[in-house]
Amino acid sequence: LALPSLFRNAGYSANTFHPSYPEIYNRGEIHANLGMESYNCFEDMGMETFQLDTEMLNGYDQMVSEDPFFTYIITYSGHGPYSRTDYMGIVGDVHYDAAVEAVAQTGISSDNEDTMEQYILAVSHAMETDDFIGQLMEKLEADGHIDDTVLVLYTDHYGKYLTDDEFIKEIKGVTAENSEDLYKTPFIIYAEGIEPQTISKCTSSIDIVPTLVNLFNLDADRKYYVGDDIFGDAGGMVMLPDYSWFNEEYTLAESKYVTDEETLKLAADWKKRVNMSMKSMIIDYF
């Protein structure tokens, strides 16, 4: 049920590209188990500086093919820490002046000089990743791949490497009344010539796979996924590790204070879906 395996079953190649070594977090083995044919690190892509996302384009010819391909790219430059004195300093230096100007235009400020420096560096890091995406798009357009390639962009978490939590909340407009907004991150599906639309219901990373399974008509039974197709009628809930959820109204589903049958049934259904999904992986059901 993993995307790489499903795409390969549909006649695609499937490969991972990420600057870090495959041994870190055991990624290489994990990705192979998911169905990837290869895991390509910075050496495989011919990168001179592994921290700079734009250098991943040295491996562009490996990422694309005249035959159908599923390419999973994990960027690096947006990662913290945001400092000019450690191994990530090179990322902050590349776009530092542009980041200073961009931050000044936003009007965002802090009396803490260290906080502002971190924020400027975070913006600089983001600019490097943005530069990579822009250059990738240009290459896809130049060689004609943009007409038959779908790009899926998502982030795994907010900028938690900024050490001033209150500053992060301030720039994201987070208060006690909307604390969940801290965790909002972008998710974009782009295809040339497709009419844009915005999904306003609650979604999360668990919904990405079933959404792509539906869009590409992949051969998988979606009942085994915890998430739902974001374009369908189901879903609209963000699952949390303790089996509680958020769906525009934070609900502690298993709280002893919840007694109504509808909420308790929903909690039981969520828990069942999570456990079924996990057990299917543990016992290698498929």
mmCIF file of C-alpha atoms in Angstrom:
data_model
loop_
_atom_site.group_PDB
_atom_site.id
_atom_site.type_symbol
_atom_site.label_atom_id
_atom_site.label_comp_id
_atom_site.label_asym_id
_atom_site.label_seq_id
_atom_site.Cartn_x
_atom_site.Cartn_y
_atom_site.Cartn_z
ATOM 1 C CA LEU A 1 0.000 0.000 0.000
ATOM 2 C CA ALA A 2 3.058 2.316 0.015
ATOM 3 C CA LEU A 3 3.166 4.825 -2.857
ATOM 4 C CA PRO A 4 6.502 3.631 -4.328
ATOM 5 C CA SER A 5 5.225 0.059 -4.607
ATOM 6 C CA LEU A 6 1.875 1.171 -6.005
ATOM 7 C CA PHE A 7 3.504 3.365 -8.654
ATOM 8 C CA ARG A 8 5.938 0.615 -9.619
ATOM 9 C CA ASN A 9 3.028 -1.803 -9.987
ATOM 10 C CA ALA A 10 1.507 0.770 -12.344
ATOM 11 C CA GLY A 11 4.643 0.827 -14.516
ATOM 12 C CA TYR A 12 6.559 3.723 -12.968
ATOM 13 C CA SER A 13 10.134 3.818 -11.730
ATOM 14 C CA ALA A 14 10.478 4.939 -8.093
ATOM 15 C CA ASN A 15 13.565 6.569 -6.581
ATOM 16 C CA THR A 16 14.488 8.752 -3.597
ATOM 17 C CA PHE A 17 16.796 11.788 -3.642
ATOM 18 C CA HIS A 18 18.055 13.360 -0.405
ATOM 19 C CA PRO A 19 21.442 14.868 0.488
ATOM 20 C CA SER A 20 21.864 12.853 3.702
ATOM 21 C CA TYR A 21 23.359 9.384 3.779
ATOM 22 C CA PRO A 22 20.901 6.459 3.651
ATOM 23 C CA GLU A 23 22.202 5.179 7.002
ATOM 24 C CA ILE A 24 20.790 8.213 8.856
ATOM 25 C CA TYR A 25 17.500 7.130 10.459
ATOM 26 C CA ASN A 26 18.038 3.951 8.435
ATOM 27 C CA ARG A 27 16.342 5.763 5.534
ATOM 28 C CA GLY A 28 17.877 3.650 2.807
ATOM 29 C CA GLU A 29 16.466 0.408 4.176
ATOM 30 C CA ILE A 30 13.106 1.968 5.014
ATOM 31 C CA HIS A 31 12.704 3.414 1.522
ATOM 32 C CA ALA A 32 13.665 0.090 -0.039
ATOM 33 C CA ASN A 33 10.986 -1.613 2.072
ATOM 34 C CA LEU A 34 8.464 0.930 0.784
ATOM 35 C CA GLY A 35 9.333 -0.066 -2.777
ATOM 36 C CA MET A 36 12.001 2.426 -3.835
ATOM 37 C CA GLU A 37 14.501 1.167 -6.392
ATOM 38 C CA SER A 38 17.292 3.426 -5.132
ATOM 39 C CA TYR A 39 18.199 5.986 -2.495
ATOM 40 C CA ASN A 40 20.428 8.727 -3.898
ATOM 41 C CA CYS A 41 22.431 10.860 -1.439
ATOM 42 C CA PHE A 42 24.568 13.964 -2.135
ATOM 43 C CA GLU A 43 27.428 11.865 -3.516
ATOM 44 C CA ASP A 44 25.130 10.102 -5.982
ATOM 45 C CA MET A 45 23.763 13.464 -7.170
ATOM 46 C CA GLY A 46 27.230 14.995 -7.579
ATOM 47 C CA MET A 47 26.637 17.683 -4.961
ATOM 48 C CA GLU A 48 29.680 19.613 -3.752
ATOM 49 C CA THR A 49 27.826 21.143 -0.794
ATOM 50 C CA PHE A 50 25.210 18.841 0.706
ATOM 51 C CA GLN A 51 23.475 21.646 2.624
ATOM 52 C CA LEU A 52 22.388 23.523 -0.528
ATOM 53 C CA ASP A 53 19.192 22.238 -2.121
ATOM 54 C CA THR A 54 19.967 23.831 -5.502
ATOM 55 C CA GLU A 55 22.931 21.492 -5.893
ATOM 56 C CA MET A 56 20.534 18.540 -5.978
ATOM 57 C CA LEU A 57 19.846 19.658 -9.545
ATOM 58 C CA ASN A 58 23.245 18.186 -10.417
ATOM 59 C CA GLY A 59 21.331 14.901 -10.300
ATOM 60 C CA TYR A 60 18.359 16.134 -12.333
ATOM 61 C CA ASP A 61 18.894 13.642 -15.158
ATOM 62 C CA GLN A 62 18.569 10.835 -12.607
ATOM 63 C CA MET A 63 15.312 12.276 -11.293
ATOM 64 C CA VAL A 64 13.423 12.313 -14.594
ATOM 65 C CA SER A 65 12.838 9.821 -17.365
ATOM 66 C CA GLU A 66 11.073 9.538 -20.688
ATOM 67 C CA ASP A 67 9.120 6.686 -19.088
ATOM 68 C CA PRO A 68 6.698 7.227 -16.173
ATOM 69 C CA PHE A 69 8.590 8.075 -12.964
ATOM 70 C CA PHE A 70 7.827 8.618 -9.290
ATOM 71 C CA THR A 71 10.612 10.718 -7.785
ATOM 72 C CA TYR A 72 10.628 11.464 -4.058
ATOM 73 C CA ILE A 73 12.834 14.448 -3.199
ATOM 74 C CA ILE A 74 13.554 15.367 0.420
ATOM 75 C CA THR A 75 15.023 18.862 0.692
ATOM 76 C CA TYR A 76 17.629 19.817 3.272
ATOM 77 C CA SER A 77 18.270 23.563 3.269
ATOM 78 C CA GLY A 78 15.181 24.576 5.249
ATOM 79 C CA HIS A 79 16.370 22.499 8.180
ATOM 80 C CA GLY A 80 17.782 24.099 11.310
ATOM 81 C CA PRO A 81 19.659 25.095 13.292
ATOM 82 C CA TYR A 82 19.547 28.685 12.070
ATOM 83 C CA SER A 83 23.062 29.854 12.818
ATOM 84 C CA ARG A 84 26.029 31.207 10.851
ATOM 85 C CA THR A 85 28.580 29.456 13.052
ATOM 86 C CA ASP A 86 27.765 25.763 12.522
ATOM 87 C CA TYR A 87 27.592 23.398 9.554
ATOM 88 C CA MET A 88 24.356 25.023 8.312
ATOM 89 C CA GLY A 89 25.932 28.483 8.187
ATOM 90 C CA ILE A 90 26.599 28.197 4.461
ATOM 91 C CA VAL A 91 22.852 28.117 3.784
ATOM 92 C CA GLY A 92 22.229 31.301 5.730
ATOM 93 C CA ASP A 93 25.083 33.090 3.976
ATOM 94 C CA VAL A 94 23.883 32.433 0.415
ATOM 95 C CA HIS A 95 20.680 34.492 0.683
ATOM 96 C CA TYR A 96 21.401 36.535 3.822
ATOM 97 C CA ASP A 97 21.177 40.022 2.295
ATOM 98 C CA ALA A 98 17.976 39.158 0.432
ATOM 99 C CA ALA A 99 16.525 37.693 3.624
ATOM 100 C CA VAL A 100 17.324 40.879 5.575
ATOM 101 C CA GLU A 101 15.465 42.906 2.960
ATOM 102 C CA ALA A 102 12.514 40.515 2.859
ATOM 103 C CA VAL A 103 12.125 40.496 6.644
ATOM 104 C CA ALA A 104 12.313 44.298 6.745
ATOM 105 C CA GLN A 105 9.455 44.510 4.248
ATOM 106 C CA THR A 106 7.229 42.323 6.442
ATOM 107 C CA GLY A 107 7.578 44.620 9.439
ATOM 108 C CA ILE A 108 8.159 41.610 11.702
ATOM 109 C CA SER A 109 10.541 42.475 14.517
ATOM 110 C CA SER A 110 11.752 41.483 17.966
ATOM 111 C CA ASP A 111 13.706 43.311 20.655
ATOM 112 C CA ASN A 112 15.831 40.178 21.016
ATOM 113 C CA GLU A 113 18.721 40.401 18.537
ATOM 114 C CA ASP A 114 19.379 36.650 18.653
ATOM 115 C CA THR A 115 15.744 35.930 17.794
ATOM 116 C CA MET A 116 15.795 38.308 14.827
ATOM 117 C CA GLU A 117 19.056 36.834 13.565
ATOM 118 C CA GLN A 118 17.577 33.338 13.730
ATOM 119 C CA TYR A 119 14.475 34.499 11.883
ATOM 120 C CA ILE A 120 16.504 36.159 9.119
ATOM 121 C CA LEU A 121 18.549 32.970 8.738
ATOM 122 C CA ALA A 122 15.370 30.866 8.669
ATOM 123 C CA VAL A 123 14.094 33.030 5.806
ATOM 124 C CA SER A 124 17.449 32.644 4.054
ATOM 125 C CA HIS A 125 17.212 28.856 4.406
ATOM 126 C CA ALA A 126 13.683 28.944 2.977
ATOM 127 C CA MET A 127 14.896 31.037 0.045
ATOM 128 C CA GLU A 128 17.424 28.340 -0.887
ATOM 129 C CA THR A 129 14.703 25.675 -0.955
ATOM 130 C CA ASP A 130 12.447 28.023 -2.913
ATOM 131 C CA ASP A 131 15.292 28.622 -5.378
ATOM 132 C CA PHE A 132 15.638 24.865 -5.853
ATOM 133 C CA ILE A 133 11.925 24.460 -6.567
ATOM 134 C CA GLY A 134 12.019 27.344 -9.053
ATOM 135 C CA GLN A 135 15.011 25.930 -10.913
ATOM 136 C CA LEU A 136 13.426 22.474 -10.912
ATOM 137 C CA MET A 137 10.301 23.918 -12.520
ATOM 138 C CA GLU A 138 12.403 25.683 -15.147
ATOM 139 C CA LYS A 139 14.170 22.442 -16.036
ATOM 140 C CA LEU A 140 10.888 20.542 -16.267
ATOM 141 C CA GLU A 141 9.519 23.237 -18.560
ATOM 142 C CA ALA A 142 12.654 23.342 -20.710
ATOM 143 C CA ASP A 143 12.667 19.617 -21.469
ATOM 144 C CA GLY A 144 8.903 19.246 -21.849
ATOM 145 C CA HIS A 145 8.301 17.226 -18.676
ATOM 146 C CA ILE A 146 6.118 19.909 -17.102
ATOM 147 C CA ASP A 147 3.205 18.946 -19.367
ATOM 148 C CA ASP A 148 2.947 15.427 -17.924
ATOM 149 C CA THR A 149 4.425 15.800 -14.439
ATOM 150 C CA VAL A 150 2.515 16.380 -11.205
ATOM 151 C CA LEU A 151 4.362 18.096 -8.364
ATOM 152 C CA VAL A 152 3.335 17.445 -4.771
ATOM 153 C CA LEU A 153 4.885 19.797 -2.205
ATOM 154 C CA TYR A 154 4.464 19.483 1.546
ATOM 155 C CA THR A 155 6.331 20.272 4.752
ATOM 156 C CA ASP A 156 6.663 17.957 7.718
ATOM 157 C CA HIS A 157 6.552 20.573 10.489
ATOM 158 C CA TYR A 158 6.606 24.294 11.245
ATOM 159 C CA GLY A 159 9.874 26.216 11.859
ATOM 160 C CA LYS A 160 10.465 24.680 15.266
ATOM 161 C CA TYR A 161 14.203 25.364 15.107
ATOM 162 C CA LEU A 162 13.470 28.987 15.991
ATOM 163 C CA THR A 163 14.189 28.851 19.704
ATOM 164 C CA ASP A 164 11.802 31.630 20.759
ATOM 165 C CA ASP A 165 8.417 29.865 20.912
ATOM 166 C CA GLU A 166 6.492 33.032 21.681
ATOM 167 C CA PHE A 167 8.007 34.782 18.649
ATOM 168 C CA ILE A 168 6.920 31.900 16.395
ATOM 169 C CA LYS A 169 3.387 32.153 17.744
ATOM 170 C CA GLU A 170 3.369 35.913 17.226
ATOM 171 C CA ILE A 171 4.405 35.792 13.559
ATOM 172 C CA LYS A 172 1.916 32.992 12.898
ATOM 173 C CA GLY A 173 -0.890 34.785 14.713
ATOM 174 C CA VAL A 174 -1.324 32.001 17.256
ATOM 175 C CA THR A 175 -3.254 32.682 20.452
ATOM 176 C CA ALA A 176 -4.839 30.562 23.163
ATOM 177 C CA GLU A 177 -8.026 30.503 21.069
ATOM 178 C CA ASN A 178 -6.357 29.110 17.922
ATOM 179 C CA SER A 179 -3.340 27.227 19.292
ATOM 180 C CA GLU A 180 -3.676 24.562 16.601
ATOM 181 C CA ASP A 181 -2.682 27.129 13.946
ATOM 182 C CA LEU A 182 0.933 26.731 15.094
ATOM 183 C CA TYR A 183 0.998 23.387 13.311
ATOM 184 C CA LYS A 184 -0.450 24.530 9.990
ATOM 185 C CA THR A 185 1.918 23.799 7.102
ATOM 186 C CA PRO A 186 1.628 23.992 3.288
ATOM 187 C CA PHE A 187 0.451 21.139 1.056
ATOM 188 C CA ILE A 188 0.291 21.838 -2.679
ATOM 189 C CA ILE A 189 -0.541 19.669 -5.693
ATOM 190 C CA TYR A 190 0.435 21.281 -8.990
ATOM 191 C CA ALA A 191 -0.225 20.132 -12.537
ATOM 192 C CA GLU A 192 0.101 22.265 -15.653
ATOM 193 C CA GLY A 193 -3.231 23.498 -16.981
ATOM 194 C CA ILE A 194 -5.344 22.330 -14.024
ATOM 195 C CA GLU A 195 -7.847 24.813 -12.621
ATOM 196 C CA PRO A 196 -6.690 25.765 -9.103
ATOM 197 C CA GLN A 197 -8.829 25.060 -6.083
ATOM 198 C CA THR A 198 -8.368 25.422 -2.329
ATOM 199 C CA ILE A 199 -9.368 22.762 0.188
ATOM 200 C CA SER A 200 -10.563 24.415 3.378
ATOM 201 C CA LYS A 201 -11.388 21.378 5.513
ATOM 202 C CA CYS A 202 -8.862 20.002 7.994
ATOM 203 C CA THR A 203 -6.290 17.710 6.423
ATOM 204 C CA SER A 204 -2.913 16.334 7.453
ATOM 205 C CA SER A 205 -0.031 14.264 6.111
ATOM 206 C CA ILE A 206 -1.988 11.034 6.606
ATOM 207 C CA ASP A 207 -4.345 12.199 3.844
ATOM 208 C CA ILE A 208 -1.638 12.633 1.190
ATOM 209 C CA VAL A 209 -1.291 8.977 0.193
ATOM 210 C CA PRO A 210 -5.012 8.158 -0.183
ATOM 211 C CA THR A 211 -5.437 11.416 -2.123
ATOM 212 C CA LEU A 212 -2.714 10.468 -4.606
ATOM 213 C CA VAL A 213 -4.027 6.903 -4.811
ATOM 214 C CA ASN A 214 -7.344 8.339 -5.938
ATOM 215 C CA LEU A 215 -5.921 10.968 -8.325
ATOM 216 C CA PHE A 216 -3.679 8.457 -10.101
ATOM 217 C CA ASN A 217 -6.212 5.628 -9.889
ATOM 218 C CA LEU A 218 -3.666 3.348 -8.225
ATOM 219 C CA ASP A 219 -4.650 -0.195 -7.352
ATOM 220 C CA ALA A 220 -5.104 -0.011 -3.580
ATOM 221 C CA ASP A 221 -7.952 -0.537 -1.153
ATOM 222 C CA ARG A 222 -8.240 2.807 0.607
ATOM 223 C CA LYS A 223 -9.979 1.331 3.634
ATOM 224 C CA TYR A 224 -6.569 0.309 4.986
ATOM 225 C CA TYR A 225 -5.354 3.916 5.169
ATOM 226 C CA VAL A 226 -5.884 6.004 8.279
ATOM 227 C CA GLY A 227 -6.373 9.161 6.219
ATOM 228 C CA ASP A 228 -8.850 10.028 3.469
ATOM 229 C CA ASP A 229 -8.855 11.501 -0.027
ATOM 230 C CA ILE A 230 -8.967 15.261 0.563
ATOM 231 C CA PHE A 231 -11.167 15.755 -2.521
ATOM 232 C CA GLY A 232 -13.779 13.309 -1.232
ATOM 233 C CA ASP A 233 -16.594 13.733 1.270
ATOM 234 C CA ALA A 234 -14.867 11.847 4.093
ATOM 235 C CA GLY A 235 -12.100 13.064 6.356
ATOM 236 C CA GLY A 236 -11.826 16.641 7.529
ATOM 237 C CA MET A 237 -10.098 15.512 10.704
ATOM 238 C CA VAL A 238 -6.492 15.636 11.863
ATOM 239 C CA MET A 239 -5.565 12.548 13.839
ATOM 240 C CA LEU A 240 -3.355 12.958 16.917
ATOM 241 C CA PRO A 241 -1.179 10.283 18.580
ATOM 242 C CA ASP A 242 -3.452 9.827 21.594
ATOM 243 C CA TYR A 243 -6.440 9.047 19.322
ATOM 244 C CA SER A 244 -7.877 12.495 19.809
ATOM 245 C CA TRP A 245 -8.365 14.792 16.837
ATOM 246 C CA PHE A 246 -8.885 18.280 15.540
ATOM 247 C CA ASN A 247 -11.731 19.106 13.159
ATOM 248 C CA GLU A 248 -12.182 22.876 13.530
ATOM 249 C CA GLU A 249 -12.982 22.133 17.165
ATOM 250 C CA TYR A 250 -10.349 20.397 19.249
ATOM 251 C CA THR A 251 -11.879 17.223 20.674
ATOM 252 C CA LEU A 252 -10.329 14.976 23.297
ATOM 253 C CA ALA A 253 -12.205 11.940 22.132
ATOM 254 C CA GLU A 254 -11.181 9.557 24.876
ATOM 255 C CA SER A 255 -11.488 12.056 27.695
ATOM 256 C CA LYS A 256 -13.479 10.842 30.673
ATOM 257 C CA TYR A 257 -15.583 13.979 30.252
ATOM 258 C CA VAL A 258 -16.873 12.863 26.838
ATOM 259 C CA THR A 259 -20.041 10.837 27.174
ATOM 260 C CA ASP A 260 -22.168 11.334 24.067
ATOM 261 C CA GLU A 261 -22.466 8.201 21.930
ATOM 262 C CA GLU A 262 -21.657 9.867 18.605
ATOM 263 C CA THR A 263 -18.287 11.188 19.802
ATOM 264 C CA LEU A 264 -17.401 7.927 21.529
ATOM 265 C CA LYS A 265 -18.207 5.960 18.349
ATOM 266 C CA LEU A 266 -16.067 8.330 16.288
ATOM 267 C CA ALA A 267 -13.200 7.860 18.749
ATOM 268 C CA ALA A 268 -13.534 4.087 18.537
ATOM 269 C CA ASP A 269 -13.593 4.169 14.725
ATOM 270 C CA TRP A 270 -10.452 6.334 14.588
ATOM 271 C CA LYS A 271 -8.622 4.064 16.989
ATOM 272 C CA LYS A 272 -9.609 1.002 14.960
ATOM 273 C CA ARG A 273 -8.337 2.571 11.719
ATOM 274 C CA VAL A 274 -4.987 3.464 13.297
ATOM 275 C CA ASN A 275 -4.521 0.025 14.818
ATOM 276 C CA MET A 276 -5.512 -1.791 11.619
ATOM 277 C CA SER A 277 -3.083 0.272 9.590
ATOM 278 C CA MET A 278 -0.244 -0.311 12.046
ATOM 279 C CA LYS A 279 -0.892 -4.048 12.355
ATOM 280 C CA SER A 280 -1.025 -4.484 8.585
ATOM 281 C CA MET A 281 2.536 -3.124 8.422
ATOM 282 C CA ILE A 282 3.860 -5.049 11.420
ATOM 283 C CA ILE A 283 2.721 -8.430 10.108
ATOM 284 C CA ASP A 284 3.476 -7.516 6.453
ATOM 285 C CA TYR A 285 -0.165 -8.256 5.599
ATOM 286 C CA PHE A 286 0.144 -7.240 1.975
#
